Coordinates of C-alpha atoms in Angstrom, one line a residue:
X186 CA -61.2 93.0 -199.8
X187 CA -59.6 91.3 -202.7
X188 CA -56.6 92.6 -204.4
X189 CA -56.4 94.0 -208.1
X190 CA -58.1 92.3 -210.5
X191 CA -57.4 92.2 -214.4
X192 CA -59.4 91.7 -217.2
X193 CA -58.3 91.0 -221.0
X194 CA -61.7 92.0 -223.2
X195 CA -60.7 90.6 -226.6
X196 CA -57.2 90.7 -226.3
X197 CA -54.9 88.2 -227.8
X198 CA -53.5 85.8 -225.0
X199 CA -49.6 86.5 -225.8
X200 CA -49.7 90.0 -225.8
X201 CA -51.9 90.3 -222.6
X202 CA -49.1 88.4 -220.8
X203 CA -46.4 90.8 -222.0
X204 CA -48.1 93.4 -221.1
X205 CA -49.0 92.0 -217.2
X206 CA -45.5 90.3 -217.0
X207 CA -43.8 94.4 -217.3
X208 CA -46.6 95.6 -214.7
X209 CA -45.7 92.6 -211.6
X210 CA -42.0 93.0 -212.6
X211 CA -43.2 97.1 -211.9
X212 CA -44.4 95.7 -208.5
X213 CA -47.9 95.3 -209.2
X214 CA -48.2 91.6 -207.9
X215 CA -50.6 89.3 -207.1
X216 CA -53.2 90.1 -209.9
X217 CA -55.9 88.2 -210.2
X218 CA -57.3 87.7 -213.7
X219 CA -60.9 87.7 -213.9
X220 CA -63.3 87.8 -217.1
X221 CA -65.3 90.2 -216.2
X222 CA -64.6 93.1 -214.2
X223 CA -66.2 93.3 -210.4
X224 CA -66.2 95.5 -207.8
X225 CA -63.1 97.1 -206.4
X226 CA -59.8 98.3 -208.1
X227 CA -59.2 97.0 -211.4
X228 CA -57.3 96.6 -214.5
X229 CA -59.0 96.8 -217.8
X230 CA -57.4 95.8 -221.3
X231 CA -58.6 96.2 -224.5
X232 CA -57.4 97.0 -228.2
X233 CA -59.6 100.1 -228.8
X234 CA -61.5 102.7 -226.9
X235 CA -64.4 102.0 -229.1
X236 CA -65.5 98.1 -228.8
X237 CA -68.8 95.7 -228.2
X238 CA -66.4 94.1 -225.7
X239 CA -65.6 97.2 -223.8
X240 CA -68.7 98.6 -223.7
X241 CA -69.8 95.0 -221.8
X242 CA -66.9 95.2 -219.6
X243 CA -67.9 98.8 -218.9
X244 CA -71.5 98.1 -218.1
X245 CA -70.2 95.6 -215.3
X246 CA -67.9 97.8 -214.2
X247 CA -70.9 100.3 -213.3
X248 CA -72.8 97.7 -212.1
X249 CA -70.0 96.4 -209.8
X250 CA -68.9 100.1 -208.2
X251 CA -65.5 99.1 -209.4
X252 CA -62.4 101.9 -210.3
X253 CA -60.6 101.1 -212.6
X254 CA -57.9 102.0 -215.1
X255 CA -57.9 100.9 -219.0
X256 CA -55.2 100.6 -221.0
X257 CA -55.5 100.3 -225.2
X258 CA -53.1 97.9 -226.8
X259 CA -54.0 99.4 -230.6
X260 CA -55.8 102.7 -230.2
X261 CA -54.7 106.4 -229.2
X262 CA -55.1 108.1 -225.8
X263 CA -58.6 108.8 -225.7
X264 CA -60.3 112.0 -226.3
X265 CA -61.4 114.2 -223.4
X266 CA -65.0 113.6 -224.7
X267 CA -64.6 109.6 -224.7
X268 CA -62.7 109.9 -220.8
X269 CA -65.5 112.0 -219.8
X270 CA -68.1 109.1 -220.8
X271 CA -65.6 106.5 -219.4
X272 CA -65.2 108.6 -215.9
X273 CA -69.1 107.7 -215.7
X274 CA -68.7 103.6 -215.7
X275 CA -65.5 103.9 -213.4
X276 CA -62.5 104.4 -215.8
X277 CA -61.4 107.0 -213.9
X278 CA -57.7 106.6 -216.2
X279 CA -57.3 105.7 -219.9
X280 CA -54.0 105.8 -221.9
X281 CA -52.8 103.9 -224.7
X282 CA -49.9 101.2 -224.0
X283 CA -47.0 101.1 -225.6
X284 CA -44.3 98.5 -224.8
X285 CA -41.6 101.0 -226.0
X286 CA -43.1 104.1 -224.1
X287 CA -45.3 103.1 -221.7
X288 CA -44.1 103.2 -218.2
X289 CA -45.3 100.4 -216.2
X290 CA -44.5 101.9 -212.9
X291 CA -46.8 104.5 -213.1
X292 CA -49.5 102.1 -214.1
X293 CA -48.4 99.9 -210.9
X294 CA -48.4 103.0 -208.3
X295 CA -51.9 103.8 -209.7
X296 CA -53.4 101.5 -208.7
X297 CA -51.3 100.3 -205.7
X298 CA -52.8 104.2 -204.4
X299 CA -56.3 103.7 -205.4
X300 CA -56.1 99.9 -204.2
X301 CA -55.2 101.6 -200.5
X302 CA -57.5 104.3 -200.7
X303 CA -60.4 101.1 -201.2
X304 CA -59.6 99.7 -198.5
X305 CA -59.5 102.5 -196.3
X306 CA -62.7 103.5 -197.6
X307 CA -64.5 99.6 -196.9
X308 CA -62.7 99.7 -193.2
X309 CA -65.1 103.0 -192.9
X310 CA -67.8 100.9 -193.8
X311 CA -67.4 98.4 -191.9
X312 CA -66.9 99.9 -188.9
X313 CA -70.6 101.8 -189.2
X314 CA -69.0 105.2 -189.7
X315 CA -70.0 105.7 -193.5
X316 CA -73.6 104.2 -194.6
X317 CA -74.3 104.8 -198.5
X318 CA -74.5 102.8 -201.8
X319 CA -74.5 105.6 -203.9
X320 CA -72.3 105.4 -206.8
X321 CA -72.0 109.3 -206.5
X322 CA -70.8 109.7 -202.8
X323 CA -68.9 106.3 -203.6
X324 CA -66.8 108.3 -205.8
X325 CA -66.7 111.9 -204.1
X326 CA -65.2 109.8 -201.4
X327 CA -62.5 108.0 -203.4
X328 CA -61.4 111.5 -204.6
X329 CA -61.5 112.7 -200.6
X330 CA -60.0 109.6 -199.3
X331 CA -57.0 110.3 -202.2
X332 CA -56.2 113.9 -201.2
X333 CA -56.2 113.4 -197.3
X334 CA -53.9 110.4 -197.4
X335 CA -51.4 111.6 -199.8
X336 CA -51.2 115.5 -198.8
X337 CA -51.6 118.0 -195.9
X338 CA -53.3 120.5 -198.6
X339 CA -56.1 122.5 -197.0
X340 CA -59.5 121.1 -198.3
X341 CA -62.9 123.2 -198.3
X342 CA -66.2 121.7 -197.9
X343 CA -69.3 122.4 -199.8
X344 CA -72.9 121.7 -199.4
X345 CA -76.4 122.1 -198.1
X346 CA -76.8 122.0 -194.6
X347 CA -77.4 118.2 -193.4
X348 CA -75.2 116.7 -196.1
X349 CA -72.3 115.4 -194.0
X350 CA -69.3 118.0 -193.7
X351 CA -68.5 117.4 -190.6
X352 CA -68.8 113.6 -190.7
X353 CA -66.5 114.1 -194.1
X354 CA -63.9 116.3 -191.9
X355 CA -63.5 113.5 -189.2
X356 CA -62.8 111.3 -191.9
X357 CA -60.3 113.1 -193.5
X358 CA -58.5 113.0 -190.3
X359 CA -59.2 109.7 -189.2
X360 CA -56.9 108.8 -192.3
X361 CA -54.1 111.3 -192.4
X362 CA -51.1 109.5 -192.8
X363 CA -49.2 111.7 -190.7
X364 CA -46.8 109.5 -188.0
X365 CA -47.3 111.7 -184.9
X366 CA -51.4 113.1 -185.5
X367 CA -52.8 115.6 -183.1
X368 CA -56.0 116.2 -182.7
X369 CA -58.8 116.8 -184.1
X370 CA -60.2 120.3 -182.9
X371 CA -63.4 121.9 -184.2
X372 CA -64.1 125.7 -184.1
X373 CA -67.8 127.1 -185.5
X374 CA -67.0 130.3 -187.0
X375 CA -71.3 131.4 -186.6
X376 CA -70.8 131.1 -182.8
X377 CA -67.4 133.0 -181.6
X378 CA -68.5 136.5 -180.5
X379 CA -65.5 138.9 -182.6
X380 CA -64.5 140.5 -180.0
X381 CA -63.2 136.7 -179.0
X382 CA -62.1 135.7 -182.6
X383 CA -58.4 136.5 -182.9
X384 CA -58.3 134.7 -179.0
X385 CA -60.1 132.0 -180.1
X386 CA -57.7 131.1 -183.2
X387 CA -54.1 132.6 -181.8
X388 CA -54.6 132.4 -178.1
X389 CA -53.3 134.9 -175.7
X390 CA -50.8 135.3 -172.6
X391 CA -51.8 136.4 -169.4
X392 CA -52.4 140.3 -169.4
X393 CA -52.8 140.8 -173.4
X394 CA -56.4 142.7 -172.4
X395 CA -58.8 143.3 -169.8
X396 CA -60.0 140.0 -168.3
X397 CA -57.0 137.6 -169.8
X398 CA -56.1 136.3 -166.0
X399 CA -54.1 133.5 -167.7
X400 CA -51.9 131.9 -170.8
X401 CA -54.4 130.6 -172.8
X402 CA -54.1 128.3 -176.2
X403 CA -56.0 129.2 -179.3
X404 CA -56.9 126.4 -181.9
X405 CA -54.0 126.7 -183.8
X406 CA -52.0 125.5 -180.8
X407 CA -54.1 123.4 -180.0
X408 CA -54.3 121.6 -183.5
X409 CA -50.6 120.9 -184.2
X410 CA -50.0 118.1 -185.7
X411 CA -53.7 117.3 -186.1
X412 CA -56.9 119.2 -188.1
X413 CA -58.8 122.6 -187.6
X414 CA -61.5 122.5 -189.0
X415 CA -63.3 125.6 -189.4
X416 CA -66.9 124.8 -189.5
X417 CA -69.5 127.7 -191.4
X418 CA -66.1 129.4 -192.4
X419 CA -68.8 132.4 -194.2
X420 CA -69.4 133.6 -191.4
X421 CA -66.0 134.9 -190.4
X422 CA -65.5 139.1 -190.6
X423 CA -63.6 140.0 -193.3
X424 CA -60.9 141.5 -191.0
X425 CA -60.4 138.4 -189.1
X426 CA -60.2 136.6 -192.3
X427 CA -57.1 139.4 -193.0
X428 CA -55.6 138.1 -189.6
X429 CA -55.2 134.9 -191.0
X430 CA -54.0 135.1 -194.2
X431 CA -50.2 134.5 -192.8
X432 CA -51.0 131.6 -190.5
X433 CA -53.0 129.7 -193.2
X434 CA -50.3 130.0 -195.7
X435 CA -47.3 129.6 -193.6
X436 CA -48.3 127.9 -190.0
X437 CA -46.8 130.6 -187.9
X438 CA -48.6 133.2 -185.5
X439 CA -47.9 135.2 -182.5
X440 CA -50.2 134.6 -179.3
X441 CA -51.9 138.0 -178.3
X442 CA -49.7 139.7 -175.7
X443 CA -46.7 137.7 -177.2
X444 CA -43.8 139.1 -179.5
X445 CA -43.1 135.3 -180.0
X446 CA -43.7 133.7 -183.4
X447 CA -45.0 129.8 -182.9
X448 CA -45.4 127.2 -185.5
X449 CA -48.3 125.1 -185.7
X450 CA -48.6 122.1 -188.4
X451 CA -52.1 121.5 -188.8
X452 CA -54.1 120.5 -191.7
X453 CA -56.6 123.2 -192.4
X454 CA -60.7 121.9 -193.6
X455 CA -63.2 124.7 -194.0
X456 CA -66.9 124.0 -194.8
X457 CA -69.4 126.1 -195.7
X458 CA -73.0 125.8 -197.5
X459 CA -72.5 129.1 -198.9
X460 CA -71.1 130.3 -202.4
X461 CA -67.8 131.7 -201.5
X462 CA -65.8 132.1 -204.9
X463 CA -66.6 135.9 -206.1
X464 CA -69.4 136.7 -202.7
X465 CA -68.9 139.6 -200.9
X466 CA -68.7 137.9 -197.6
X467 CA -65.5 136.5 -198.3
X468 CA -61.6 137.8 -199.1
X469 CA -60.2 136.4 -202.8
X470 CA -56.8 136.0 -201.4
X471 CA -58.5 134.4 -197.9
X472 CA -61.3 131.5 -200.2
X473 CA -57.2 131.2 -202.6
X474 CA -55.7 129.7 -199.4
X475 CA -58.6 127.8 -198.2
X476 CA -59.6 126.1 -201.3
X477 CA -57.0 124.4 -202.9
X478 CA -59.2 121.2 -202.8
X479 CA -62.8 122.1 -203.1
X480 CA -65.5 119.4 -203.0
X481 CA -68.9 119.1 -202.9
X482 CA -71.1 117.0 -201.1
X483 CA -74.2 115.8 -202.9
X484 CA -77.6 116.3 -201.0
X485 CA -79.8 113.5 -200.1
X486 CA -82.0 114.3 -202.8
X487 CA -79.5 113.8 -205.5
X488 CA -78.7 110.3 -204.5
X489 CA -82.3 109.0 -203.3
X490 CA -81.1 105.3 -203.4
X491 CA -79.1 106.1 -200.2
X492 CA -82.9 107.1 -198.1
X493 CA -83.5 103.6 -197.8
X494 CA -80.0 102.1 -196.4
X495 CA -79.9 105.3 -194.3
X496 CA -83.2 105.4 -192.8
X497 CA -82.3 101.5 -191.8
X498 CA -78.9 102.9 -190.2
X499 CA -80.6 105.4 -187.8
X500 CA -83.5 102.8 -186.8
X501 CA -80.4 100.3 -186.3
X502 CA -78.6 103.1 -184.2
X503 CA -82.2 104.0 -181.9
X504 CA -83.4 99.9 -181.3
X505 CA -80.1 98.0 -181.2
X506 CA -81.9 96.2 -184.2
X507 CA -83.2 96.7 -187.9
X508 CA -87.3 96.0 -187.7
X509 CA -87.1 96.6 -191.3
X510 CA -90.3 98.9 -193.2
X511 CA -93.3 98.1 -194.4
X512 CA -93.0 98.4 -198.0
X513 CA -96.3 102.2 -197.8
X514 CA -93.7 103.2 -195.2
X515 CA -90.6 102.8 -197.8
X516 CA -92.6 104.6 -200.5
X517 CA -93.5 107.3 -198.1
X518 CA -89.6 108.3 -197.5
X519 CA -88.5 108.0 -200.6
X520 CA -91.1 110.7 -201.9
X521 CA -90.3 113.2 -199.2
X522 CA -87.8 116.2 -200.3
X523 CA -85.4 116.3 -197.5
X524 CA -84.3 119.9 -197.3
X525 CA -82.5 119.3 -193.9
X526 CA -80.9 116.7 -196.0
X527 CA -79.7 113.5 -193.8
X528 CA -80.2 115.4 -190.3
X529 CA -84.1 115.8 -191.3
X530 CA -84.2 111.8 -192.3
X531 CA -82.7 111.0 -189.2
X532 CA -85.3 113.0 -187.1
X533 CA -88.1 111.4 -189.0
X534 CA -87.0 107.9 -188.3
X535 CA -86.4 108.7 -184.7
X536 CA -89.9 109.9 -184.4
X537 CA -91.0 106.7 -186.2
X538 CA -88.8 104.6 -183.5
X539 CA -90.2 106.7 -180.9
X540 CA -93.7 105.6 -181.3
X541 CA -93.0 101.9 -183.2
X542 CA -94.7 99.5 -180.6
X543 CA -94.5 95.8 -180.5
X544 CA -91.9 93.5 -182.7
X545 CA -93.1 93.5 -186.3
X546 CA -91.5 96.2 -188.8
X547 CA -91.8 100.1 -188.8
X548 CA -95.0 101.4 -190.8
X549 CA -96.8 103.8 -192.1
X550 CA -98.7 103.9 -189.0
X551 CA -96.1 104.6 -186.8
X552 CA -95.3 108.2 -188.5
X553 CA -96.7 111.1 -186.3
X554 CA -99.4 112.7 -187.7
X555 CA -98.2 115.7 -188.7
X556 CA -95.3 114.2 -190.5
X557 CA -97.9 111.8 -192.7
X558 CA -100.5 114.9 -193.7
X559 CA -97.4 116.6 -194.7
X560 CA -95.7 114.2 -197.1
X561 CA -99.7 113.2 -198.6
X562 CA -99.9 116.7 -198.8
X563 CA -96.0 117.1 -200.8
X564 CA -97.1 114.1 -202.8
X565 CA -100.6 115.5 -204.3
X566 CA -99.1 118.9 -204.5
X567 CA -96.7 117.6 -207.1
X568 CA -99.4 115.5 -208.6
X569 CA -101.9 118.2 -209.6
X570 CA -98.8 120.1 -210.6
X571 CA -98.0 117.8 -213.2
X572 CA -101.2 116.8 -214.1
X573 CA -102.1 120.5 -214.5
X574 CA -99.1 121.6 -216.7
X575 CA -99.9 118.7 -218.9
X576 CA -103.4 119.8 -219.3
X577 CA -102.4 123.3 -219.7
X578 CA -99.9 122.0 -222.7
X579 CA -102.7 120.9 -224.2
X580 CA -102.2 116.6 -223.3
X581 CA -105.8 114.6 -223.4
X582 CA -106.8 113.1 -219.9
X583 CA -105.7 109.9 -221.5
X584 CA -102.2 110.5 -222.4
X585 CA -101.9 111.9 -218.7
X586 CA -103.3 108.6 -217.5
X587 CA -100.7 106.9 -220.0
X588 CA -97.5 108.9 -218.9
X589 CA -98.4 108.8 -215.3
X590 CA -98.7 104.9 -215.2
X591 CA -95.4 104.8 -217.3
X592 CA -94.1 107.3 -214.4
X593 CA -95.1 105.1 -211.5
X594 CA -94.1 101.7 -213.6
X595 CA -90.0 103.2 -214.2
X596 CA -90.1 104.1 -210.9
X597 CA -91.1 101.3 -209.3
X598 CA -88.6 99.5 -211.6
X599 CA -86.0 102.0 -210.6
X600 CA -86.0 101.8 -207.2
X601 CA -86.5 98.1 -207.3
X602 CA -83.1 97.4 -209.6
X603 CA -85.2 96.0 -212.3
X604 CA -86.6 93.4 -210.6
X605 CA -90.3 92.9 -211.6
X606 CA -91.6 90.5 -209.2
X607 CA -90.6 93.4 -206.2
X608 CA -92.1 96.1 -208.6
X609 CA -95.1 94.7 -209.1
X610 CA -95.7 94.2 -205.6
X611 CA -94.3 97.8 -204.8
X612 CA -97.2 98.6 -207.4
X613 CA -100.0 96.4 -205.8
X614 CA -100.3 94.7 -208.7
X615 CA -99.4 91.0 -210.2
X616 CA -96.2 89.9 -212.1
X617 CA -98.2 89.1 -215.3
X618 CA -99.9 92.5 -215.2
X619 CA -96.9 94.8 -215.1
X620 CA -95.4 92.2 -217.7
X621 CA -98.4 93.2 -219.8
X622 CA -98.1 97.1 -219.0
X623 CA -94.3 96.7 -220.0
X624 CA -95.0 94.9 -223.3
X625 CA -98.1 97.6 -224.2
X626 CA -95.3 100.2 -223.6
X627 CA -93.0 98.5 -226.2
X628 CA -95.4 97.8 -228.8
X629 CA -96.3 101.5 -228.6
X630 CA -93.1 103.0 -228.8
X631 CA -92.4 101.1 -231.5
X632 CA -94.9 102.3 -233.8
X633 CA -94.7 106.0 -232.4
X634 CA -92.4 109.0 -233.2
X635 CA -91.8 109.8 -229.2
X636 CA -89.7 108.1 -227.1
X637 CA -91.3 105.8 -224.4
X638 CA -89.9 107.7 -221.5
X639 CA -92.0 109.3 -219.2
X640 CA -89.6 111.1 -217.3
X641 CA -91.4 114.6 -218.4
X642 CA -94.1 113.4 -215.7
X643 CA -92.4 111.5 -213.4
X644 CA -94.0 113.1 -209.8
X645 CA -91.3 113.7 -206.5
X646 CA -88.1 111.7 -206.6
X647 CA -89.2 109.0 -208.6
X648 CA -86.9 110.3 -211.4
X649 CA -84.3 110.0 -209.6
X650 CA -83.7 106.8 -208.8
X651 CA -80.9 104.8 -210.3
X652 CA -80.7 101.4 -211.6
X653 CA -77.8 100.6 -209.8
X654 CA -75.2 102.4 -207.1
X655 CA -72.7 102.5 -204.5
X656 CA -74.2 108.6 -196.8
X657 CA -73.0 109.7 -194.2

């Protein structure tokens, strides 16, 4: 990966080399100056938070996946309002520059961190571990990347079941900074019978109760200097949750059977994919001390331009080789829900692997039978839903025509990146045609009061999809 780039957007010359002469003198050296932002950690400089050449440099910056901090040579920090609309194209910092006041280092060891945390993040990539493109797990993952190389803090995991928490857990660990890193050691609160529990988490010496024939270590032992993490942490009795109110918040326990205190430095993740803040399954004082970094992992149906890449990471991981889909196949997944989230994709493209004969690419054929009548079935169900709530609501048949060919045109457009000549063929119809259809639309909307969006009918996922982006 290259290093940190900078870019002036309608700067004057002179003052943008001040300015980068006090940041390399700061440490942050080599940049390389660029005229449009791209992809990766960047550096963006412009005279006011509200510009035509901002809001171009923006637009590449969310095109590009690139973080990136923006400093104002002649405006005002920016409002929380303007940060939060910045935070979407990738600003994730914006502060005014002052030569007087500004302190360069902190600019520097900004993005010196977030330069670090990139690469760490691509040499997951790289090595086949993480498979996404979505620009919202890009960013969730920056954030987790951040916290687990630069503290110890105890992180809790959130999300649907399928979506990745323990793949995120190994992760954390696998880039813990820590010089001498234990292991990595994984209890399942939903599966330790509690008359086990406090053995499983503090161990016990040889006698402590009926049955204990030898010293034995519990997972706090065995996670010093490494990770616990405490997987469907829910499920845990509220008095063992008492039991380890001490341990969590200062590392030290007593073995059952011992009057010994131990010390154990482990890095506490708990994951869960139920509600824990205010349920009554679940101590205040025990979700204080296991949540002081909370995230949330997205499911796979908020970020439906990750199916594809997925679906062509497990079929990679079951042939040896990418056969690639046949574009009825593609559609297929992409309008299918995906409750069990990335586990149920995976088991649907193992099936499809499974019964794939012969060396052309995986189609629509290849899905089992009872997998195909139940996504025709998911797809039509939505259909006549729409259709019927638009009838209901009073729409003639021919506006329901109209906004369902709008539907299926953005889609197709969305999932194809704007490019017509794939769209059209997505569509099974001809450049010139969905040219036409595009052109009717704009003539239309033109001369009409409501917007030409049809996202009020657009069936399944098609909604969904985003122009642009950066799974597990």
């Amino acid at each position: 990966m290259d290093g940190i780039w900078v870019s002036a957007l309608a700067v004057a010359g002179e003052e943008v080399a001040k300015l980068l002469q006090r940041l390399e003198h700061a440490g942050l050296e080599p940049l390389q100056r660029c005229d449009q932002p791209r992809g990766g950690v960047g550096l963006l400089i412009a005279e006011r938070a509200e510009s035509a050449a901002l809001e171009e440099g923006l637009l590449a910056c969310r095109r590009h996946g690139a973080r990136a901090l923006l400093l104002l040579t002649r405006d005002e920090d920016p409002s929380r309002e303007r940060l939060s609309e910045l935070h979407r194209y990738g600003v994730e910092d914006a502060r005014c520059w002052r030569p007087e006041g500004t302190c360069p280092g902190t600019v520097a060891s900004r993005l010196v961190r977030w330069l670090a945390i990139e690469h760490a993040l691509e040499a997951e990539r790289g090595s086949q571990r993480l498979c996404f493109t979505s620009a919202a797990l890009r960013s969730l993952l920056r954030q987790v990347l951040e916290v687990a190389m630069y503290t110890s803090d105890p992180i809790l995991l959130l999300g649907e079941s399928g979506t990745g928490k323990e793949e995120v857990a190994r992760l954390i660990h696998r880039v813990d900074r820590r010089a001498e890193k234990g292991a990595f050691v994984l209890l399942d609160a939903s599966t330790i019978p509690p008359e086990l529990a406090a053995s499983e988490f503090f161990g016990h010496e040889r006698g402590a109760f009926t049955g204990a024939l030898a010293d034995r270590e519990g997972a706090f032992a065995l996670a010093d200097g490494g990770t616990l993490f405490l997987d469907e942490v829910g499920e845990l009795p509220l008095p063992l949750q008492a039991q380890l109110l001490r341990v969590i918040q200062e590392r030290s326990y007593k073995p059952l059977g011992s009057s010994t205190w131990k010390h154990s430095d482990f890095r506490l993740i708990s994951a869960t994919h139920r509600e824990l803040d205010g349920s009554s399954c679940c101590r205040r004082d025990f979700f204080h001390r296991i949540s002081r970094w909370v995230f949330r992992l997205p499911s796979l149906r908020e970020r439906p331009e990750d199916i594809l890449p997925l679906a062509a990471h497990f079929a990679e991981q079951r042939l040896g080789i990418h056969p690639g889909f046949e574009e009825r196949l593609q559609r297929n997944l992409l309008l299918r829900e995906y409750t069990g989230n990335a586990r149920e994709l995976r088991n649907l493209v193992l099936r499809l692997c499974g019964l794939h004969v012969g060396a052309g690419p995986l189609a629509l054929q290849d899905l089992p039978t009872q997998d195909l009548a139940s996504s025709l079935a998911s797809t039509n169900e939505q259909l006549e839903r729409a259709a019927s709530l638009s009838a209901l609501g009073g729409d003639g048949l021919k506006s329901i025509e109209r906004r369902a060919r709008e539907a299926a045109i953005d889609a197709a457009l969305g999932s194809c990146d704007g490019h017509v000549p794939r769209a059209a063929k997505l569509l099974g119809i001809s450049d010139r045609a969905l040219q036409m259809e595009r052109a009717k639309r704009l003539a239309s909307s033109a001369s009409a009061d409501e917007p030409a969006s049809a996202a009020d009918f657009l069936p399944a996922r098609a909604p969904q999809r985003a122009p642009a982006g950066r799974e597990l």
